[in-house]
Amino acid sequence: MVVSDSMSRLTYELYGDALLATFSGPVTRRNALGYQEELVAAFEPARSVVVDLSNVADVSGTGFRMLLRLYHLVSGRGGEMALVGLNEELHATIEATAIRATLSDAQ
C-alpha cells in the first residue's frame, strides 16, 4: 500500500507477521498523524515492524510520537520494532533522547 502527500510517501507491506514500513521524504506534523492511522490499521495482522528511514532527512516531534505509538502497539503484542537506514542527524536525535531506550536501532 502507498500513502503520500506532496512531499513524502509511506509504503508498507506485510511479510508473515512482520510489517515493513518504508518512508520517503520528511515525516512532519502535517503527515505524521495520517501515516499513524494507516500504520495502525496495517499493523492489525502483524506482530513486529521494521521502519525504513533510508530516504528520510527529517522527522518532526510529531513523527517521533508516531513511532513511539507504533512501538507501544508492537510491544503490546510481544513483538519487536527496528528502525533502519537512519541518517546521522536522526541517529544523533535518537541517541540524545530517551527514545533510544525505547526503540531498537538496527542501523
Short mmCIF file of N, CA, C and O in Angstrom, two decimals:
data_model
loop_
_atom_site.label_atom_id
_atom_site.label_comp_id
_atom_site.label_asym_id
_atom_site.label_seq_id
_atom_site.Cartn_x
_atom_site.Cartn_y
_atom_site.Cartn_z
N MET A 1 0.85 -1.18 0.00
CA MET A 1 0.00 0.00 0.00
C MET A 1 0.89 1.23 0.00
O MET A 1 1.93 1.24 0.63
N VAL A 2 0.44 2.28 -0.66
CA VAL A 2 1.18 3.54 -0.74
C VAL A 2 0.29 4.67 -0.26
O VAL A 2 -0.87 4.77 -0.64
N VAL A 3 0.85 5.51 0.61
CA VAL A 3 0.17 6.71 1.09
C VAL A 3 1.14 7.86 0.86
O VAL A 3 2.32 7.75 1.19
N SER A 4 0.68 8.96 0.26
CA SER A 4 1.61 10.05 0.00
C SER A 4 0.93 11.40 0.10
O SER A 4 -0.29 11.52 0.05
N ASP A 5 1.77 12.42 0.30
CA ASP A 5 1.33 13.79 0.17
C ASP A 5 2.27 14.43 -0.85
O ASP A 5 3.01 13.74 -1.53
N SER A 6 2.27 15.74 -0.95
CA SER A 6 3.05 16.38 -2.00
C SER A 6 4.56 16.25 -1.81
O SER A 6 5.31 16.39 -2.77
N MET A 7 5.04 15.97 -0.59
CA MET A 7 6.48 15.94 -0.35
C MET A 7 7.01 14.62 0.20
O MET A 7 8.22 14.42 0.28
N SER A 8 6.14 13.72 0.59
CA SER A 8 6.63 12.48 1.18
C SER A 8 5.70 11.32 0.87
O SER A 8 4.59 11.51 0.39
N ARG A 9 6.20 10.12 1.21
CA ARG A 9 5.43 8.93 0.88
C ARG A 9 5.72 7.83 1.90
O ARG A 9 6.83 7.70 2.41
N LEU A 10 4.71 7.04 2.18
CA LEU A 10 4.82 5.86 3.02
C LEU A 10 4.34 4.68 2.20
O LEU A 10 3.25 4.72 1.62
N THR A 11 5.15 3.64 2.15
CA THR A 11 4.71 2.37 1.57
C THR A 11 4.85 1.31 2.65
O THR A 11 5.73 1.40 3.51
N TYR A 12 3.96 0.35 2.64
CA TYR A 12 4.06 -0.72 3.62
C TYR A 12 3.57 -2.02 3.03
O TYR A 12 2.75 -2.04 2.12
N GLU A 13 4.16 -3.09 3.55
CA GLU A 13 3.82 -4.43 3.09
C GLU A 13 4.00 -5.40 4.24
O GLU A 13 4.91 -5.25 5.05
N LEU A 14 3.14 -6.39 4.28
CA LEU A 14 3.18 -7.41 5.32
C LEU A 14 3.96 -8.62 4.82
O LEU A 14 3.73 -9.11 3.72
N TYR A 15 4.91 -9.08 5.64
CA TYR A 15 5.68 -10.29 5.36
C TYR A 15 5.47 -11.22 6.54
O TYR A 15 6.09 -11.05 7.58
N GLY A 16 4.60 -12.18 6.40
CA GLY A 16 4.26 -13.06 7.52
C GLY A 16 3.63 -12.24 8.63
O GLY A 16 2.61 -11.59 8.43
N ASP A 17 4.27 -12.24 9.81
CA ASP A 17 3.73 -11.45 10.91
C ASP A 17 4.53 -10.16 11.13
O ASP A 17 4.44 -9.53 12.18
N ALA A 18 5.31 -9.75 10.11
CA ALA A 18 6.10 -8.52 10.21
C ALA A 18 5.66 -7.52 9.15
O ALA A 18 5.45 -7.87 7.99
N LEU A 19 5.53 -6.28 9.57
CA LEU A 19 5.17 -5.19 8.68
C LEU A 19 6.43 -4.41 8.35
O LEU A 19 7.18 -4.03 9.25
N LEU A 20 6.68 -4.18 7.06
CA LEU A 20 7.77 -3.32 6.62
C LEU A 20 7.16 -2.00 6.20
O LEU A 20 6.34 -1.96 5.27
N ALA A 21 7.53 -0.92 6.89
CA ALA A 21 7.04 0.42 6.57
C ALA A 21 8.22 1.24 6.07
O ALA A 21 9.21 1.40 6.78
N THR A 22 8.12 1.74 4.84
CA THR A 22 9.21 2.50 4.22
C THR A 22 8.74 3.93 3.98
O THR A 22 7.74 4.15 3.29
N PHE A 23 9.47 4.87 4.55
CA PHE A 23 9.16 6.29 4.39
C PHE A 23 10.12 6.91 3.39
O PHE A 23 11.29 6.56 3.34
N SER A 24 9.62 7.85 2.60
CA SER A 24 10.44 8.66 1.70
C SER A 24 10.01 10.11 1.90
O SER A 24 8.83 10.41 1.82
N GLY A 25 10.98 10.98 2.16
CA GLY A 25 10.68 12.39 2.40
C GLY A 25 10.47 12.65 3.88
O GLY A 25 10.47 11.71 4.69
N PRO A 26 10.31 13.91 4.24
CA PRO A 26 10.20 14.26 5.66
C PRO A 26 8.92 13.72 6.30
O PRO A 26 7.88 13.62 5.65
N VAL A 27 9.02 13.37 7.58
CA VAL A 27 7.85 12.98 8.37
C VAL A 27 7.57 14.18 9.28
O VAL A 27 8.35 14.47 10.19
N THR A 28 6.48 14.87 9.00
CA THR A 28 6.19 16.15 9.64
C THR A 28 4.87 16.11 10.39
O THR A 28 4.13 15.13 10.30
N ARG A 29 4.59 17.20 11.06
CA ARG A 29 3.30 17.29 11.77
C ARG A 29 2.13 17.24 10.79
O ARG A 29 1.03 16.85 11.14
N ARG A 30 2.36 17.60 9.55
CA ARG A 30 1.29 17.59 8.54
C ARG A 30 0.94 16.19 8.06
O ARG A 30 -0.19 15.92 7.68
N ASN A 31 1.90 15.28 8.04
CA ASN A 31 1.61 13.95 7.51
C ASN A 31 1.70 12.83 8.54
O ASN A 31 1.19 11.74 8.32
N ALA A 32 2.32 13.07 9.69
CA ALA A 32 2.56 12.00 10.67
C ALA A 32 1.27 11.38 11.19
O ALA A 32 1.18 10.16 11.35
N LEU A 33 0.26 12.19 11.45
CA LEU A 33 -0.98 11.63 12.00
C LEU A 33 -1.70 10.75 10.98
O LEU A 33 -2.23 9.69 11.33
N GLY A 34 -1.69 11.17 9.72
CA GLY A 34 -2.28 10.33 8.67
C GLY A 34 -1.51 9.04 8.49
O GLY A 34 -2.10 7.97 8.33
N TYR A 35 -0.20 9.13 8.54
CA TYR A 35 0.64 7.93 8.46
C TYR A 35 0.38 7.01 9.64
O TYR A 35 0.32 5.80 9.50
N GLN A 36 0.21 7.61 10.82
CA GLN A 36 -0.06 6.80 12.01
C GLN A 36 -1.35 6.02 11.84
O GLN A 36 -1.40 4.83 12.13
N GLU A 37 -2.40 6.67 11.36
CA GLU A 37 -3.68 5.99 11.15
C GLU A 37 -3.51 4.81 10.19
O GLU A 37 -4.04 3.72 10.42
N GLU A 38 -2.79 5.04 9.09
CA GLU A 38 -2.56 3.98 8.12
C GLU A 38 -1.78 2.82 8.73
O GLU A 38 -2.10 1.66 8.52
N LEU A 39 -0.71 3.15 9.47
CA LEU A 39 0.13 2.10 10.05
C LEU A 39 -0.59 1.30 11.13
O LEU A 39 -0.42 0.09 11.22
N VAL A 40 -1.39 1.97 11.93
CA VAL A 40 -2.14 1.25 12.97
C VAL A 40 -3.08 0.25 12.31
O VAL A 40 -3.16 -0.91 12.73
N ALA A 41 -3.75 0.66 11.25
CA ALA A 41 -4.66 -0.26 10.55
C ALA A 41 -3.87 -1.38 9.86
O ALA A 41 -4.26 -2.55 9.92
N ALA A 42 -2.75 -1.03 9.22
CA ALA A 42 -1.95 -2.03 8.51
C ALA A 42 -1.31 -3.02 9.47
O ALA A 42 -1.06 -4.17 9.12
N PHE A 43 -1.04 -2.58 10.69
CA PHE A 43 -0.36 -3.42 11.67
C PHE A 43 -1.30 -4.45 12.29
O PHE A 43 -0.84 -5.40 12.91
N GLU A 44 -2.58 -4.33 12.08
CA GLU A 44 -3.56 -5.20 12.73
C GLU A 44 -3.20 -6.69 12.66
O GLU A 44 -3.23 -7.37 13.67
N PRO A 45 -2.81 -7.23 11.50
CA PRO A 45 -2.49 -8.66 11.46
C PRO A 45 -1.03 -8.98 11.83
O PRO A 45 -0.63 -10.14 11.85
N ALA A 46 -0.24 -7.96 12.12
CA ALA A 46 1.20 -8.16 12.34
C ALA A 46 1.55 -8.26 13.82
O ALA A 46 0.72 -8.00 14.70
N ARG A 47 2.80 -8.63 14.07
CA ARG A 47 3.32 -8.69 15.44
C ARG A 47 4.56 -7.81 15.60
O ARG A 47 4.80 -7.26 16.65
N SER A 48 5.35 -7.69 14.55
CA SER A 48 6.59 -6.91 14.57
C SER A 48 6.59 -5.93 13.40
O SER A 48 5.83 -6.09 12.45
N VAL A 49 7.48 -4.93 13.49
CA VAL A 49 7.56 -3.94 12.41
C VAL A 49 9.01 -3.50 12.21
O VAL A 49 9.77 -3.39 13.16
N VAL A 50 9.35 -3.29 10.95
CA VAL A 50 10.62 -2.70 10.56
C VAL A 50 10.27 -1.38 9.88
O VAL A 50 9.47 -1.34 8.95
N VAL A 51 10.87 -0.29 10.37
CA VAL A 51 10.63 1.04 9.82
C VAL A 51 11.90 1.47 9.09
O VAL A 51 12.95 1.63 9.70
N ASP A 52 11.79 1.62 7.77
CA ASP A 52 12.93 2.01 6.94
C ASP A 52 12.89 3.52 6.73
O ASP A 52 11.98 4.05 6.11
N LEU A 53 13.91 4.20 7.26
CA LEU A 53 14.01 5.65 7.15
C LEU A 53 15.19 6.06 6.25
O LEU A 53 15.69 7.17 6.35
N SER A 54 15.59 5.18 5.35
CA SER A 54 16.74 5.44 4.47
C SER A 54 16.57 6.70 3.63
O SER A 54 17.55 7.37 3.33
N ASN A 55 15.35 7.00 3.22
CA ASN A 55 15.09 8.15 2.36
C ASN A 55 14.42 9.29 3.10
O ASN A 55 13.65 10.05 2.51
N VAL A 56 14.70 9.39 4.40
CA VAL A 56 14.11 10.44 5.23
C VAL A 56 15.22 11.33 5.78
O VAL A 56 16.13 10.84 6.44
N ALA A 57 15.11 12.62 5.52
CA ALA A 57 16.11 13.57 6.02
C ALA A 57 15.72 14.14 7.38
O ALA A 57 16.58 14.51 8.17
N ASP A 58 14.40 14.19 7.66
CA ASP A 58 13.95 14.85 8.88
C ASP A 58 12.68 14.20 9.42
O ASP A 58 11.79 13.84 8.65
N VAL A 59 12.62 14.06 10.73
CA VAL A 59 11.43 13.59 11.43
C VAL A 59 11.10 14.61 12.51
O VAL A 59 11.94 14.94 13.34
N SER A 60 9.89 15.13 12.48
CA SER A 60 9.46 16.13 13.48
C SER A 60 9.12 15.44 14.80
O SER A 60 9.08 14.21 14.89
N GLY A 61 8.87 16.24 15.81
CA GLY A 61 8.44 15.70 17.10
C GLY A 61 7.17 14.87 16.95
O GLY A 61 7.04 13.81 17.58
N THR A 62 6.25 15.32 16.11
CA THR A 62 5.03 14.56 15.86
C THR A 62 5.35 13.23 15.20
O THR A 62 4.74 12.20 15.49
N GLY A 63 6.35 13.23 14.33
CA GLY A 63 6.79 11.98 13.69
C GLY A 63 7.38 11.00 14.69
O GLY A 63 7.11 9.80 14.63
N PHE A 64 8.18 11.53 15.63
CA PHE A 64 8.73 10.64 16.67
C PHE A 64 7.62 10.11 17.57
O PHE A 64 7.66 8.95 17.99
N ARG A 65 6.61 10.91 17.85
CA ARG A 65 5.47 10.42 18.64
C ARG A 65 4.74 9.31 17.89
O ARG A 65 4.28 8.34 18.49
N MET A 66 4.63 9.45 16.57
CA MET A 66 4.01 8.40 15.76
C MET A 66 4.82 7.09 15.91
O MET A 66 4.24 6.02 16.08
N LEU A 67 6.14 7.19 15.85
CA LEU A 67 6.98 6.00 16.00
C LEU A 67 6.82 5.38 17.39
O LEU A 67 6.78 4.16 17.52
N LEU A 68 6.73 6.22 18.41
CA LEU A 68 6.52 5.71 19.78
C LEU A 68 5.17 5.03 19.91
O LEU A 68 5.05 3.98 20.56
N ARG A 69 4.14 5.58 19.29
CA ARG A 69 2.80 4.96 19.30
C ARG A 69 2.87 3.57 18.66
O ARG A 69 2.32 2.60 19.18
N LEU A 70 3.56 3.51 17.53
CA LEU A 70 3.71 2.23 16.85
C LEU A 70 4.48 1.25 17.73
O LEU A 70 4.12 0.07 17.83
N TYR A 71 5.52 1.74 18.38
CA TYR A 71 6.30 0.88 19.28
C TYR A 71 5.41 0.30 20.39
O TYR A 71 5.51 -0.89 20.71
N HIS A 72 4.55 1.11 20.97
CA HIS A 72 3.68 0.62 22.04
C HIS A 72 2.70 -0.44 21.53
O HIS A 72 2.42 -1.41 22.25
N LEU A 73 2.23 -0.30 20.29
CA LEU A 73 1.38 -1.35 19.71
C LEU A 73 2.16 -2.65 19.55
O LEU A 73 1.67 -3.73 19.88
N VAL A 74 3.38 -2.52 19.04
CA VAL A 74 4.24 -3.69 18.81
C VAL A 74 4.56 -4.39 20.12
O VAL A 74 4.40 -5.61 20.26
N SER A 75 5.01 -3.63 21.11
CA SER A 75 5.39 -4.24 22.39
C SER A 75 4.19 -4.85 23.10
O SER A 75 4.33 -5.85 23.80
N GLY A 76 3.01 -4.28 22.89
CA GLY A 76 1.80 -4.84 23.47
C GLY A 76 1.47 -6.22 22.92
O GLY A 76 0.76 -6.99 23.56
N ARG A 77 2.00 -6.54 21.75
CA ARG A 77 1.78 -7.85 21.15
C ARG A 77 2.98 -8.77 21.33
O ARG A 77 3.04 -9.84 20.75
N GLY A 78 3.95 -8.31 22.10
CA GLY A 78 5.14 -9.12 22.32
C GLY A 78 6.08 -9.15 21.13
O GLY A 78 6.93 -10.03 21.04
N GLY A 79 5.91 -8.20 20.22
CA GLY A 79 6.75 -8.16 19.02
C GLY A 79 7.95 -7.24 19.20
O GLY A 79 8.24 -6.76 20.29
N GLU A 80 8.65 -7.03 18.10
CA GLU A 80 9.82 -6.17 18.09
C GLU A 80 9.67 -5.11 17.02
O GLU A 80 8.98 -5.32 16.02
N MET A 81 10.35 -3.98 17.23
CA MET A 81 10.36 -2.89 16.26
C MET A 81 11.80 -2.49 16.02
O MET A 81 12.57 -2.35 16.96
N ALA A 82 12.16 -2.33 14.75
CA ALA A 82 13.51 -1.90 14.39
C ALA A 82 13.43 -0.71 13.45
O ALA A 82 12.59 -0.67 12.55
N LEU A 83 14.30 0.26 13.69
CA LEU A 83 14.47 1.39 12.78
C LEU A 83 15.73 1.13 11.97
O LEU A 83 16.78 0.85 12.55
N VAL A 84 15.63 1.23 10.66
CA VAL A 84 16.79 1.01 9.80
C VAL A 84 16.99 2.20 8.88
O VAL A 84 16.05 2.94 8.59
N GLY A 85 18.23 2.39 8.45
CA GLY A 85 18.53 3.43 7.48
C GLY A 85 18.55 4.84 8.02
O GLY A 85 18.36 5.80 7.28
N LEU A 86 18.81 5.00 9.31
CA LEU A 86 18.83 6.34 9.90
C LEU A 86 20.03 7.14 9.41
O LEU A 86 21.16 6.63 9.40
N ASN A 87 19.80 8.39 9.03
CA ASN A 87 20.94 9.26 8.70
C ASN A 87 21.60 9.71 10.00
O ASN A 87 21.11 9.43 11.09
N GLU A 88 22.72 10.40 9.90
CA GLU A 88 23.46 10.81 11.09
C GLU A 88 22.64 11.69 12.04
O GLU A 88 22.70 11.53 13.25
N GLU A 89 21.87 12.61 11.46
CA GLU A 89 21.08 13.52 12.29
C GLU A 89 19.98 12.78 13.05
O GLU A 89 19.78 13.00 14.25
N LEU A 90 19.26 11.90 12.38
CA LEU A 90 18.22 11.13 13.06
C LEU A 90 18.83 10.19 14.10
O LEU A 90 18.29 10.05 15.20
N HIS A 91 19.94 9.59 13.75
CA HIS A 91 20.62 8.71 14.71
C HIS A 91 21.03 9.50 15.95
O HIS A 91 20.83 9.05 17.09
N ALA A 92 21.58 10.70 15.75
CA ALA A 92 22.00 11.54 16.88
C ALA A 92 20.81 11.96 17.74
O ALA A 92 20.90 11.98 18.97
N THR A 93 19.70 12.27 17.11
CA THR A 93 18.49 12.65 17.86
C THR A 93 18.02 11.50 18.73
O THR A 93 17.70 11.69 19.91
N ILE A 94 18.00 10.31 18.18
CA ILE A 94 17.57 9.15 18.95
C ILE A 94 18.55 8.85 20.07
O ILE A 94 18.16 8.56 21.20
N GLU A 95 19.84 8.97 19.80
CA GLU A 95 20.85 8.74 20.82
C GLU A 95 20.75 9.75 21.97
O GLU A 95 21.01 9.41 23.12
N ALA A 96 20.40 10.99 21.65
CA ALA A 96 20.38 12.07 22.63
C ALA A 96 19.09 12.12 23.46
O ALA A 96 18.99 12.91 24.39
N THR A 97 18.13 11.30 23.12
CA THR A 97 16.84 11.35 23.82
C THR A 97 16.52 10.00 24.46
O THR A 97 17.20 9.01 24.23
N ALA A 98 15.48 9.99 25.22
CA ALA A 98 15.02 8.76 25.86
C ALA A 98 14.43 7.78 24.84
O ALA A 98 14.19 6.63 25.16
N ILE A 99 14.23 8.24 23.60
CA ILE A 99 13.68 7.36 22.57
C ILE A 99 14.61 6.17 22.36
O ILE A 99 14.17 5.06 22.11
N ARG A 100 15.90 6.38 22.48
CA ARG A 100 16.90 5.31 22.27
C ARG A 100 16.63 4.13 23.20
O ARG A 100 16.77 2.97 22.81
N ALA A 101 16.25 4.43 24.41
CA ALA A 101 15.99 3.35 25.38
C ALA A 101 14.75 2.56 25.01
O ALA A 101 14.59 1.42 25.42
N THR A 102 13.88 3.16 24.21
CA THR A 102 12.62 2.53 23.86
C THR A 102 12.69 1.79 22.53
O THR A 102 12.27 0.65 22.43
N LEU A 103 13.23 2.45 21.52
CA LEU A 103 13.25 1.88 20.18
C LEU A 103 14.53 1.12 19.91
O LEU A 103 15.58 1.46 20.39
N SER A 104 14.41 0.09 19.11
CA SER A 104 15.57 -0.68 18.69
C SER A 104 16.11 -0.07 17.41
O SER A 104 15.40 0.04 16.43
N ASP A 105 17.37 0.33 17.38
CA ASP A 105 18.01 0.92 16.22
C ASP A 105 18.85 -0.13 15.55
O ASP A 105 19.89 -0.51 16.06
N ALA A 106 18.42 -0.58 14.40
CA ALA A 106 19.13 -1.65 13.69
C ALA A 106 19.91 -1.10 12.51
O ALA A 106 20.10 -1.76 11.52
N GLN A 107 20.37 0.11 12.61
CA GLN A 107 21.10 0.74 11.51
C GLN A 107 22.33 -0.02 11.16
O GLN A 107 23.06 -0.51 11.93
#
